[in-house]
PDB file of C-alpha atoms in Angstrom:
ATOM      1  CA  MET Q   3     -84.902 160.913 -64.543  1.00 42.00           C
ATOM      2  CA  GLY Q   4     -86.578 161.744 -67.858  1.00 48.00           C
ATOM      3  CA  ASN Q   5     -87.921 165.122 -68.985  1.00 52.00           C
ATOM      4  CA  GLN Q   6     -84.436 166.246 -70.047  1.00 67.00           C
ATOM      5  CA  GLN Q   7     -83.304 166.510 -66.419  1.00 78.00           C
ATOM      6  CA  GLU Q   8     -80.080 164.668 -67.248  1.00 77.00           C
ATOM      7  CA  PHE Q   9     -79.171 167.216 -69.913  1.00 80.00           C
ATOM      8  CA  ILE Q  10     -79.961 170.135 -67.577  1.00 84.00           C
ATOM      9  CA  ALA Q  11     -77.885 168.496 -64.817  1.00 84.00           C
ATOM     10  CA  TYR Q  12     -75.046 167.994 -67.350  1.00 85.00           C
ATOM     11  CA  LYS Q  13     -75.089 171.712 -68.304  1.00 88.00           C
ATOM     12  CA  ASP Q  14     -75.325 172.829 -64.664  1.00 90.00           C
ATOM     13  CA  GLY Q  15     -72.521 170.447 -63.632  1.00 89.00           C
ATOM     14  CA  ILE Q  16     -70.199 171.864 -66.279  1.00 91.00           C
ATOM     15  CA  GLU Q  17     -70.998 175.460 -65.353  1.00 92.00           C
ATOM     16  CA  THR Q  18     -70.588 174.926 -61.594  1.00 92.00           C
ATOM     17  CA  SER Q  19     -67.289 173.078 -61.924  1.00 91.00           C
ATOM     18  CA  LEU Q  20     -65.791 175.589 -64.389  1.00 92.00           C
ATOM     19  CA  LYS Q  21     -66.692 178.551 -62.160  1.00 93.00           C
ATOM     20  CA  ALA Q  22     -65.149 176.807 -59.146  1.00 93.00           C
ATOM     21  CA  GLN Q  23     -61.984 175.677 -60.959  1.00 92.00           C
ATOM     22  CA  PHE Q  24     -61.338 178.838 -63.009  1.00 92.00           C
ATOM     23  CA  PRO Q  25     -62.614 181.875 -61.069  1.00 92.00           C
ATOM     24  CA  LYS Q  26     -59.994 184.442 -62.183  1.00 87.00           C
ATOM     25  CA  LEU Q  27     -57.327 185.246 -64.770  1.00 83.00           C
ATOM     26  CA  ASN Q  28     -54.808 187.965 -63.890  1.00 77.00           C
ATOM     27  CA  GLY Q  29     -57.086 189.110 -61.062  1.00 80.00           C
ATOM     28  CA  ASP Q  30     -60.124 189.494 -63.353  1.00 85.00           C
ATOM     29  CA  ASP Q  31     -63.250 187.371 -62.878  1.00 90.00           C
ATOM     30  CA  ILE Q  32     -63.696 184.865 -65.705  1.00 91.00           C
ATOM     31  CA  ASP Q  33     -67.122 185.022 -67.358  1.00 93.00           C
ATOM     32  CA  VAL Q  34     -68.368 181.430 -67.813  1.00 94.00           C
ATOM     33  CA  LYS Q  35     -71.087 180.657 -70.370  1.00 93.00           C
ATOM     34  CA  VAL Q  36     -72.255 177.094 -71.035  1.00 93.00           C
ATOM     35  CA  PHE Q  37     -74.134 176.019 -74.188  1.00 91.00           C
ATOM     36  CA  ALA Q  38     -74.011 179.551 -75.540  1.00 90.00           C
ATOM     37  CA  LYS Q  39     -74.055 180.765 -79.124  1.00 86.00           C
ATOM     38  CA  PHE Q  40     -70.430 181.702 -79.638  1.00 82.00           C
ATOM     39  CA  PRO Q  41     -69.542 184.463 -80.351  1.00 79.00           C
ATOM     40  CA  GLU Q  42     -73.016 185.956 -80.786  1.00 78.00           C
ATOM     41  CA  GLU Q  43     -73.954 185.831 -77.089  1.00 79.00           C
ATOM     42  CA  GLU Q  44     -72.608 188.720 -75.035  1.00 84.00           C
ATOM     43  CA  PHE Q  45     -69.728 188.032 -72.682  1.00 85.00           C
ATOM     44  CA  LYS Q  46     -67.024 189.961 -70.890  1.00 85.00           C
ATOM     45  CA  LYS Q  47     -63.338 189.163 -71.188  1.00 84.00           C
ATOM     46  CA  PRO Q  48     -61.754 187.022 -69.965  1.00 88.00           C
ATOM     47  CA  ALA Q  49     -64.298 184.318 -70.722  1.00 90.00           C
ATOM     48  CA  ILE Q  50     -64.675 180.562 -70.964  1.00 93.00           C
ATOM     49  CA  ILE Q  51     -67.516 179.735 -73.311  1.00 93.00           C
ATOM     50  CA  LEU Q  52     -68.814 176.290 -74.185  1.00 92.00           C
ATOM     51  CA  GLY Q  53     -70.700 176.434 -77.444  1.00 89.00           C
ATOM     52  CA  LEU Q  54     -73.924 174.671 -78.279  1.00 90.00           C
ATOM     53  CA  PRO Q  55     -73.060 170.968 -78.526  1.00 91.00           C
ATOM     54  CA  LEU Q  56     -73.482 168.806 -81.596  1.00 92.00           C
ATOM     55  CA  MET Q  57     -75.293 165.643 -80.462  1.00 90.00           C
ATOM     56  CA  GLU Q  58     -76.119 162.330 -82.079  1.00 93.00           C
ATOM     57  CA  LYS Q  59     -77.468 159.031 -80.842  1.00 91.00           C
ATOM     58  CA  SER Q  60     -74.750 156.748 -79.494  1.00 89.00           C
ATOM     59  CA  SER Q  61     -74.349 153.101 -80.407  1.00 92.00           C
ATOM     60  CA  LEU Q  62     -74.547 152.449 -76.632  1.00 88.00           C
ATOM     61  CA  SER Q  63     -78.296 153.183 -76.720  1.00 87.00           C
ATOM     62  CA  THR Q  64     -80.635 150.310 -75.910  1.00 86.00           C
ATOM     63  CA  GLN Q  65     -84.388 150.000 -75.518  1.00 84.00           C
ATOM     64  CA  GLU Q  66     -83.930 150.797 -71.823  1.00 80.00           C
ATOM     65  CA  THR Q  67     -81.343 153.577 -71.985  1.00 82.00           C
ATOM     66  CA  PHE Q  68     -80.694 156.428 -74.421  1.00 85.00           C
ATOM     67  CA  TRP Q  69     -77.103 157.650 -74.861  1.00 86.00           C
ATOM     68  CA  LEU Q  70     -75.825 160.649 -76.814  1.00 87.00           C
ATOM     69  CA  ASN Q  71     -72.464 161.361 -78.368  1.00 92.00           C
ATOM     70  CA  VAL Q  72     -71.792 164.976 -77.421  1.00 91.00           C
ATOM     71  CA  ASN Q  73     -69.213 166.936 -79.434  1.00 94.00           C
ATOM     72  CA  ASN Q  74     -68.348 170.387 -78.166  1.00 93.00           C
ATOM     73  CA  SER Q  75     -65.781 173.157 -78.086  1.00 93.00           C
ATOM     74  CA  ALA Q  76     -64.742 175.349 -75.195  1.00 93.00           C
ATOM     75  CA  TYR Q  77     -63.419 178.782 -76.081  1.00 91.00           C
ATOM     76  CA  ILE Q  78     -61.155 180.947 -73.976  1.00 90.00           C
ATOM     77  CA  VAL Q  79     -61.383 184.608 -74.942  1.00 88.00           C
ATOM     78  CA  THR Q  80     -58.978 187.170 -73.518  1.00 86.00           C
ATOM     79  CA  SER Q  81     -58.075 190.751 -74.346  1.00 80.00           C
ATOM     80  CA  VAL Q  82     -55.021 191.542 -76.405  1.00 74.00           C
ATOM     81  CA  ILE Q  83     -53.665 194.298 -74.179  1.00 65.00           C
ATOM     82  CA  LYS Q  84     -50.154 193.035 -73.688  1.00 59.00           C
ATOM     83  CA  ASP Q  85     -48.036 190.310 -75.259  1.00 59.00           C
ATOM     84  CA  THR Q  86     -48.129 188.056 -72.209  1.00 63.00           C
ATOM     85  CA  PHE Q  87     -51.931 187.615 -72.488  1.00 66.00           C
ATOM     86  CA  ALA Q  88     -51.473 185.339 -75.517  1.00 71.00           C
ATOM     87  CA  PHE Q  89     -49.228 183.035 -73.493  1.00 78.00           C
ATOM     88  CA  GLU Q  90     -51.521 183.213 -70.450  1.00 78.00           C
ATOM     89  CA  ALA Q  91     -54.541 182.333 -72.616  1.00 78.00           C
ATOM     90  CA  GLN Q  92     -52.619 179.395 -74.056  1.00 83.00           C
ATOM     91  CA  GLN Q  93     -51.604 178.272 -70.573  1.00 87.00           C
ATOM     92  CA  LEU Q  94     -55.243 178.554 -69.423  1.00 89.00           C
ATOM     93  CA  SER Q  95     -56.358 176.505 -72.444  1.00 90.00           C
ATOM     94  CA  VAL Q  96     -53.940 173.707 -71.481  1.00 93.00           C
ATOM     95  CA  ASN Q  97     -55.207 173.792 -67.886  1.00 93.00           C
ATOM     96  CA  LEU Q  98     -58.816 173.795 -69.105  1.00 94.00           C
ATOM     97  CA  GLY Q  99     -58.128 170.926 -71.508  1.00 93.00           C
ATOM     98  CA  ASN Q 100     -56.584 168.944 -68.673  1.00 93.00           C
ATOM     99  CA  PHE Q 101     -59.625 169.714 -66.488  1.00 93.00           C
ATOM    100  CA  ILE Q 102     -62.109 168.696 -69.215  1.00 92.00           C
ATOM    101  CA  GLU Q 103     -60.232 165.467 -69.990  1.00 91.00           C
ATOM    102  CA  LYS Q 104     -61.767 162.545 -68.098  1.00 85.00           C
ATOM    103  CA  ASN Q 105     -64.434 164.744 -66.431  1.00 86.00           C
ATOM    104  CA  THR Q 106     -67.997 163.427 -66.090  1.00 84.00           C
ATOM    105  CA  TRP Q 107     -69.372 166.644 -64.528  1.00 80.00           C
ATOM    106  CA  GLY Q 108     -71.088 164.527 -61.849  1.00 71.00           C
ATOM    107  CA  ASN Q 109     -73.477 162.917 -64.327  1.00 74.00           C
ATOM    108  CA  LYS Q 110     -74.188 159.582 -65.962  1.00 78.00           C
ATOM    109  CA  ALA Q 111     -71.555 160.099 -68.614  1.00 80.00           C
ATOM    110  CA  PHE Q 112     -68.365 158.580 -69.876  1.00 85.00           C
ATOM    111  CA  PRO Q 113     -65.315 160.748 -69.136  1.00 89.00           C
ATOM    112  CA  ALA Q 114     -64.696 163.544 -71.644  1.00 91.00           C
ATOM    113  CA  ASN Q 115     -62.022 163.081 -74.275  1.00 94.00           C
ATOM    114  CA  VAL Q 116     -60.134 166.193 -75.418  1.00 96.00           C
ATOM    115  CA  THR Q 117     -59.333 165.930 -79.125  1.00 96.00           C
ATOM    116  CA  ALA Q 118     -57.612 169.293 -79.782  1.00 95.00           C
ATOM    117  CA  ILE Q 119     -56.286 172.439 -78.102  1.00 94.00           C
ATOM    118  CA  LEU Q 120     -55.519 175.196 -80.593  1.00 90.00           C
ATOM    119  CA  PRO Q 121     -55.612 178.922 -81.307  1.00 87.00           C
ATOM    120  CA  ASP Q 122     -58.806 180.000 -83.034  1.00 86.00           C
ATOM    121  CA  GLU Q 123     -59.496 183.115 -85.109  1.00 81.00           C
ATOM    122  CA  HIS Q 124     -63.218 183.574 -85.220  1.00 78.00           C
ATOM    123  CA  PRO Q 125     -64.450 185.745 -88.123  1.00 77.00           C
ATOM    124  CA  LEU Q 126     -66.806 187.728 -85.852  1.00 78.00           C
ATOM    125  CA  LEU Q 127     -64.099 188.658 -83.328  1.00 81.00           C
ATOM    126  CA  ASP Q 128     -61.392 191.220 -84.066  1.00 81.00           C
ATOM    127  CA  PRO Q 129     -57.982 189.519 -83.583  1.00 78.00           C
ATOM    128  CA  ARG Q 130     -56.513 192.917 -82.666  1.00 79.00           C
ATOM    129  CA  LYS Q 131     -58.806 192.977 -79.608  1.00 81.00           C
ATOM    130  CA  CYS Q 132     -59.271 189.291 -78.709  1.00 84.00           C
ATOM    131  CA  ASN Q 133     -57.134 186.232 -78.275  1.00 84.00           C
ATOM    132  CA  VAL Q 134     -59.166 183.030 -78.723  1.00 87.00           C
ATOM    133  CA  GLN Q 135     -58.108 179.488 -77.815  1.00 90.00           C
ATOM    134  CA  ARG Q 136     -60.329 176.462 -78.580  1.00 92.00           C
ATOM    135  CA  ILE Q 137     -60.535 173.106 -76.820  1.00 95.00           C
ATOM    136  CA  ASP Q 138     -62.480 170.422 -78.716  1.00 96.00           C
ATOM    137  CA  PHE Q 139     -63.853 167.448 -76.798  1.00 95.00           C
ATOM    138  CA  THR Q 140     -66.268 164.549 -77.069  1.00 94.00           C
ATOM    139  CA  GLN Q 141     -68.307 162.747 -74.458  1.00 92.00           C
ATOM    140  CA  GLN Q 142     -71.041 160.129 -74.187  1.00 90.00           C
ATOM    141  CA  LEU Q 143     -73.960 161.100 -71.987  1.00 86.00           C
ATOM    142  CA  GLN Q 144     -76.881 159.022 -70.716  1.00 84.00           C
ATOM    143  CA  ILE Q 145     -79.959 161.143 -71.288  1.00 76.00           C
ATOM    144  CA  LEU Q 146     -82.984 159.037 -70.502  1.00 61.00           C
ATOM    145  CA  ASP Q 147     -83.121 156.018 -68.255  1.00 54.00           C
ATOM    146  CA  LYS Q 148     -86.433 154.380 -69.127  1.00 53.00           C
ATOM    147  CA  ASN Q 149     -86.473 152.103 -66.045  1.00 47.00           C
TER     148      ASN Q 149
END
């Protein structure tokens, strides 16, 4: 493909599949942001936000094909209106982790590998107003096929 089309297709594949798989939480639409600056970018709650990925060249790269190791985190942000939201956010994080695990997002990629699912207190978000769960994952993505 070249011209970064693989990376754009990767981002779009993640966004499309997350919106289809997780449209609502407690009747509220889930705001999905992919490759966003978290928490600086505006979002409405509830939200699933994939941060900007950390990428490095993979040892799978050859002269013909370029591969990246992609390390990322998905954040689930919900309101803290009632006690059950904390459990529901945790349940959603487990479901999201399960969905991310082994997903290729329809691209030339190795399946994702979830490495952690945990509560996260971000210093820029008020814990009295937000419940944040984080899912860390890694993936190898083919970016440029030089054939």
